[in-house]
Coordinates of C-alpha atoms and ligand atoms in Angstrom, one line a residue:
M1 CA 21.9 -11.5 10.0
W2 CA 18.3 -11.3 9.1
I3 CA 17.1 -7.7 8.7
P4 CA 13.3 -7.1 8.5
A5 CA 12.0 -5.0 5.6
V6 CA 9.9 -3.1 8.1
R7 CA 10.0 -3.3 11.9
C8 CA 7.6 -1.2 14.0
T9 CA 8.0 -1.2 17.7
G10 CA 5.4 0.3 20.1
L11 CA 4.2 2.5 17.3
T12 CA 1.4 4.9 18.4
Q13 CA -0.4 7.8 16.8
R14 CA -3.3 9.9 18.2
F15 CA -5.6 12.4 16.5
G16 CA -7.4 14.3 19.3
D17 CA -9.2 11.6 21.4
T18 CA -8.8 9.0 18.6
V19 CA -6.0 6.5 19.1
A20 CA -5.5 5.7 15.4
V21 CA -2.5 3.4 16.0
D22 CA -2.2 1.8 19.4
N23 CA 1.2 0.5 20.5
L24 CA 1.8 -1.5 17.3
D25 CA 4.5 -4.1 16.9
L26 CA 5.0 -5.4 13.4
D27 CA 7.7 -7.1 11.3
V28 CA 7.6 -7.5 7.6
A29 CA 10.1 -10.1 6.2
P30 CA 12.2 -9.2 3.2
G31 CA 10.7 -10.6 0.0
E32 CA 7.2 -11.3 1.3
V33 CA 3.8 -9.8 0.3
F34 CA 2.4 -8.6 3.5
G35 CA -1.2 -7.6 3.8
L36 CA -2.4 -5.1 6.5
L37 CA -6.2 -5.8 6.6
G38 CA -9.0 -4.0 8.4
P39 CA -12.2 -2.0 8.1
N40 CA -12.3 1.7 7.4
G41 CA -10.8 3.6 10.3
A42 CA -8.7 0.6 11.6
G43 CA -5.5 2.7 11.3
K44 CA -4.0 1.2 8.2
T45 CA -3.3 4.4 6.3
T46 CA -1.9 6.1 9.4
T47 CA 0.5 3.2 9.9
I48 CA 1.6 3.4 6.3
R49 CA 2.1 7.2 6.4
M50 CA 4.4 6.8 9.4
I51 CA 6.4 4.1 7.7
T52 CA 6.8 6.2 4.5
T53 CA 8.1 9.2 6.7
L54 CA 5.1 11.3 5.7
L55 CA 3.8 11.4 9.3
K56 CA 6.0 11.6 12.4
A57 CA 5.5 8.9 14.9
P58 CA 5.2 10.6 18.3
K59 CA 5.8 7.3 20.1
G60 CA 7.6 4.1 19.2
S61 CA 10.1 3.3 16.4
I62 CA 10.2 2.2 12.8
S63 CA 13.1 0.9 10.7
V64 CA 13.1 0.0 7.0
F65 CA 15.8 -2.6 6.1
G66 CA 17.4 -1.6 9.4
V67 CA 17.4 2.1 8.6
D68 CA 15.8 4.3 11.3
V69 CA 12.8 6.3 9.9
A70 CA 13.0 9.1 12.5
S71 CA 16.7 9.9 12.1
R72 CA 17.3 8.9 8.4
R73 CA 14.2 10.0 6.5
T74 CA 16.0 10.6 3.2
A75 CA 17.7 7.2 3.2
V76 CA 14.4 5.5 4.0
R77 CA 12.6 7.3 1.2
R78 CA 15.1 6.0 -1.3
L79 CA 14.2 2.4 -0.3
I80 CA 10.4 2.9 -0.7
G81 CA 8.0 3.2 -3.6
Y82 CA 4.6 4.3 -2.4
V83 CA 1.2 4.2 -4.0
P84 CA -1.1 6.3 -1.8
Q85 CA -4.8 5.8 -1.2
Q86 CA -5.5 9.2 -2.8
L87 CA -4.9 10.2 -6.4
S88 CA -1.2 10.8 -7.2
A89 CA -1.3 11.0 -11.0
D90 CA -1.9 14.3 -12.8
A91 CA -4.8 13.9 -15.2
T92 CA -3.6 16.6 -17.6
L93 CA -0.2 15.1 -18.1
T94 CA 0.5 12.0 -20.2
G95 CA 1.4 8.7 -18.6
R96 CA 5.0 9.2 -19.7
E97 CA 5.1 12.8 -18.2
N98 CA 3.7 11.6 -14.9
V99 CA 6.3 8.9 -14.5
A100 CA 9.1 11.2 -15.6
L101 CA 8.0 13.6 -12.9
F102 CA 8.5 10.9 -10.3
A103 CA 11.8 9.9 -11.9
R104 CA 13.1 13.4 -11.2
L105 CA 11.6 13.5 -7.8
Y106 CA 13.3 10.2 -6.8
D107 CA 16.7 11.2 -8.4
V108 CA 16.8 8.6 -11.1
P109 CA 20.0 9.5 -12.8
R110 CA 19.4 11.9 -15.8
R111 CA 21.4 9.7 -18.1
T112 CA 19.2 6.7 -17.8
R113 CA 15.9 8.5 -17.0
T114 CA 14.2 8.4 -20.4
E115 CA 15.0 4.7 -20.8
R116 CA 14.0 3.8 -17.2
V117 CA 10.6 5.6 -17.6
A118 CA 9.9 3.7 -20.9
E119 CA 10.9 0.5 -19.2
V120 CA 8.7 0.8 -16.2
L121 CA 5.7 1.9 -18.4
A122 CA 6.2 -1.3 -20.4
E123 CA 6.3 -3.3 -17.2
V124 CA 2.9 -2.1 -16.2
D125 CA 1.6 -2.6 -19.7
L126 CA 1.1 1.1 -20.6
A127 CA 3.7 1.4 -23.3
D128 CA 1.0 1.8 -26.1
V129 CA -0.9 4.6 -24.3
A130 CA 2.1 6.3 -22.7
D131 CA 1.7 9.5 -24.7
R132 CA -2.0 9.9 -24.0
P133 CA -3.2 12.2 -21.2
A134 CA -3.9 10.3 -18.0
K135 CA -7.5 11.6 -18.0
T136 CA -8.3 9.3 -20.9
Y137 CA -7.2 6.2 -18.9
S138 CA -9.6 3.7 -17.3
G139 CA -9.5 3.1 -13.6
G140 CA -7.2 0.1 -13.9
M141 CA -4.8 2.0 -16.2
V142 CA -4.6 4.9 -13.7
R143 CA -3.8 2.5 -10.9
R144 CA -1.1 0.9 -13.1
L145 CA 0.3 4.4 -13.9
E146 CA 0.6 5.1 -10.2
L147 CA 2.3 1.7 -9.8
A148 CA 4.8 2.8 -12.5
Q149 CA 5.4 6.1 -10.6
A150 CA 6.2 4.2 -7.4
L151 CA 8.4 1.7 -9.2
V152 CA 10.5 4.0 -11.4
S153 CA 13.2 4.3 -8.7
A154 CA 13.4 0.5 -8.4
P155 CA 12.5 0.5 -4.7
H156 CA 13.3 -2.4 -2.3
L157 CA 9.9 -2.0 -0.6
L158 CA 6.7 -1.2 -2.5
I159 CA 3.9 0.1 -0.3
L160 CA 0.4 0.2 -1.7
D161 CA -2.6 1.6 0.2
E162 CA -5.9 0.1 -1.1
P163 CA -4.5 -0.4 -4.6
T164 CA -7.6 -2.0 -6.0
V165 CA -10.4 0.0 -4.4
G166 CA -13.1 0.9 -6.9
L167 CA -11.7 -1.4 -9.6
D168 CA -13.7 -4.2 -11.3
P169 CA -12.3 -7.7 -11.0
V170 CA -10.5 -7.7 -14.3
A171 CA -8.7 -4.4 -13.6
R172 CA -7.9 -5.7 -10.1
D173 CA -6.3 -8.8 -11.6
G174 CA -4.4 -6.6 -14.0
V175 CA -2.9 -4.6 -11.2
W176 CA -2.0 -7.6 -9.2
A177 CA -0.5 -9.5 -12.2
R178 CA 1.9 -6.5 -12.8
I179 CA 2.9 -6.4 -9.1
E180 CA 3.6 -10.1 -9.0
E181 CA 5.7 -10.1 -12.2
I182 CA 7.8 -7.2 -11.0
K183 CA 8.2 -8.8 -7.6
A184 CA 9.3 -12.1 -9.2
A185 CA 11.9 -10.3 -11.3
T186 CA 13.3 -8.0 -8.5
G187 CA 12.6 -9.7 -5.2
M188 CA 11.2 -6.5 -3.8
T189 CA 9.1 -6.6 -0.6
V190 CA 5.4 -5.6 -0.9
L191 CA 3.3 -4.1 1.9
V192 CA -0.3 -3.7 0.9
T193 CA -3.4 -2.6 2.8
T194 CA -6.9 -3.8 1.8
H195 CA -10.3 -4.4 3.2
L196 CA -10.9 -7.1 0.6
M197 CA -10.4 -10.4 2.5
Q198 CA -10.6 -12.5 -0.6
E199 CA -7.9 -10.5 -2.4
A200 CA -5.6 -10.8 0.6
D201 CA -6.2 -14.5 0.9
Q202 CA -5.2 -14.9 -2.8
R203 CA -2.3 -12.5 -3.0
C204 CA -0.6 -12.2 0.4
D205 CA 2.1 -14.5 2.0
R206 CA 1.1 -13.2 5.5
V207 CA -1.6 -10.9 6.8
A208 CA -2.3 -8.9 9.9
L209 CA -5.8 -8.2 10.9
M210 CA -6.0 -4.6 12.3
H211 CA -8.8 -3.2 14.3
R212 CA -9.0 0.0 16.2
G213 CA -5.3 0.6 15.9
Q214 CA -4.2 -2.8 17.1
I215 CA -3.2 -6.1 15.4
R216 CA -5.7 -8.7 16.5
A217 CA -4.3 -11.7 14.5
L218 CA -1.3 -12.4 12.3
G219 CA -0.2 -15.3 10.1
T220 CA -0.5 -16.8 6.7
P221 CA -4.1 -16.7 5.3
A222 CA -4.1 -20.6 5.6
E223 CA -3.0 -20.5 9.2
L224 CA -5.7 -18.0 10.2
R225 CA -8.4 -19.8 8.3
G226 CA -7.3 -23.1 9.7
S227 CA -7.5 -21.8 13.2
L228 CA -11.3 -21.5 12.8
G229 CA -12.1 -24.7 10.9
P230 CA -11.8 -26.3 7.5
D231 CA -14.5 -24.2 5.7
A232 CA -13.6 -20.8 7.3
T233 CA -12.9 -17.8 5.1
L234 CA -10.7 -14.8 6.1
D235 CA -14.0 -12.9 6.5
D236 CA -14.9 -15.4 9.2
V237 CA -11.5 -15.0 10.8
F238 CA -11.9 -11.2 10.9
R239 CA -15.4 -11.5 12.5
A240 CA -14.1 -13.9 15.1
Y241 CA -11.2 -11.6 16.1
T242 CA -13.0 -8.3 16.1
G243 CA -16.6 -9.2 16.8
D244 CA -17.5 -6.9 13.8
R245 CA -18.8 -7.8 10.4
L246 CA -16.5 -6.2 8.0
G247 CA -19.1 -5.0 5.5
E248 CA -21.2 -3.5 8.3
H249 CA -18.6 -1.6 10.1
A250 CA -19.6 1.9 9.6
G251 CA -16.4 3.8 10.4
T252 CA -16.7 7.6 10.9
M253 CA -18.0 10.0 8.4
R254 CA -14.5 11.0 7.6
D255 CA -13.5 7.4 6.8
V256 CA -16.6 6.9 4.5
R257 CA -15.9 10.2 2.7
S258 CA -12.3 9.3 2.1
T259 CA -13.1 5.9 0.8
R260 CA -15.8 7.2 -1.6
R261 CA -13.4 9.9 -2.9
T262 CA -10.9 7.2 -3.7
A263 CA -13.4 4.9 -5.3
G264 CA -14.9 7.7 -7.3
R265 CA -11.8 8.9 -9.0
V266 CA -10.7 5.6 -10.3
S267 CA -14.0 4.3 -11.6
Ligands
LIG301 N1 -5.5 13.6 9.8 C1 -6.4 13.0 10.6 N2 -7.1 13.8 11.5 C2 -8.0 13.3 12.3 N3 -8.3 12.0 12.4 C3 -7.7 11.1 11.6 C4 -6.7 11.6 10.6 N4 -6.2 10.6 9.9 C5 -6.9 9.5 10.4 N5 -7.7 9.8 11.4 C6 -8.6 8.9 12.2 O1 -7.7 7.8 12.6 C7 -8.4 6.6 12.5 C8 -7.6 5.7 11.6 O2 -7.7 6.2 10.3 P1 -6.9 5.5 9.0 O3 -5.5 5.3 9.4 O4 -7.2 6.4 7.8 O5 -7.7 4.1 8.9 P2 -7.8 3.1 7.6 O6 -6.7 3.5 6.6 O7 -7.6 1.8 8.2 O8 -9.2 3.3 7.1 C9 -9.8 6.9 12.1 O9 -10.6 7.0 13.2 C10 -9.7 8.2 11.4 O10 -10.9 8.9 11.4
LIG302 MG1 -6.9 3.9 4.6

C-alpha cells in the first residue's frame, strides 16, 4: 500500500479574522522534494507548524507516513527533522555542541551520540569548524549547522522553512548540495517552503503554489510552466494563478518584519 509522507485533509487555521490556512488538501509522496511556494503571508509557515505538531490544527487532519498528528504527536516528531524559519542555533555554543543538544533532544542513543554528531557535521561540510562558536560562522554555515541539527536523528521527513532566505547564491547552492547528497543516500522525503521560484524550479520534484491560505496550482515545475507556454517561468505561473506579482506582494507588517529578522540574522 502506498502511504503518503504527508497527508493534509481539510486543514484550516485562523488567527482572529485572518484565515491563514483555508481548507487545505495536500499529499506529499515518499521520497520526493516537495516545494510549498507563495508570497509572505500565504500560510506556508502556519501549514508547516501544524505538520510538525508545534501548532494544533483546529479543523482538518494531518498524517505523517500514516501516523496521525493529533493523536500521536511523539511518534510523528520522531519521523521529522525541522529547520524553522527563525534562528534555531545558539551563537555562543560551538557547532558540535549545538548538534549534540539536538541529539539529546531527539533521543539519539547515548552510545552512538558522539559518533553520530561528528558524522552529520561532516555530511554538512562543517567538520573542520565544528569546535568554533557558531557566532563565527557565515550565513551559509549557520544554515548548514541548522541542517545538521535537524538531520542528527536521521529523520524520514526533512522539513525546511525558507532555508536559503538571506543567503548569497554560492551559499544557497552549498545548502542545497548537502540536502541533495543526504537525500540521495537515505531516500528521505523533503518538504521545503520558499518564495524563490527559480530555486523551486531547479530543486523540487513537485510544487504547490499557495496564496491566501489555499493551493492555487500543483504539479511538477515543468507541468506548471508548460500549462502557460514554452517560454513561461514559474514566476509567470504564479502571477497567472494569483493575479499578484510575487515581488510586489506587500504582505502585512508582521510578515515583512518576520522575513527581515530571518534575513538579517543569517547575512
Ligand atoms: N501567530 C500569529 N498570530 C497572528 N497572525 C498570524 C500568526 N502567524 C501567522 N499569522 C498570519 O497568518 C497568515 C499566514 O502567515 P504565515 O503562515 O507565516 O505565512 P508565510 O509563511 O507563507 O509567509 C499571515 O496573514 C500572518 O500575518
Ligand atoms: Mg513563513
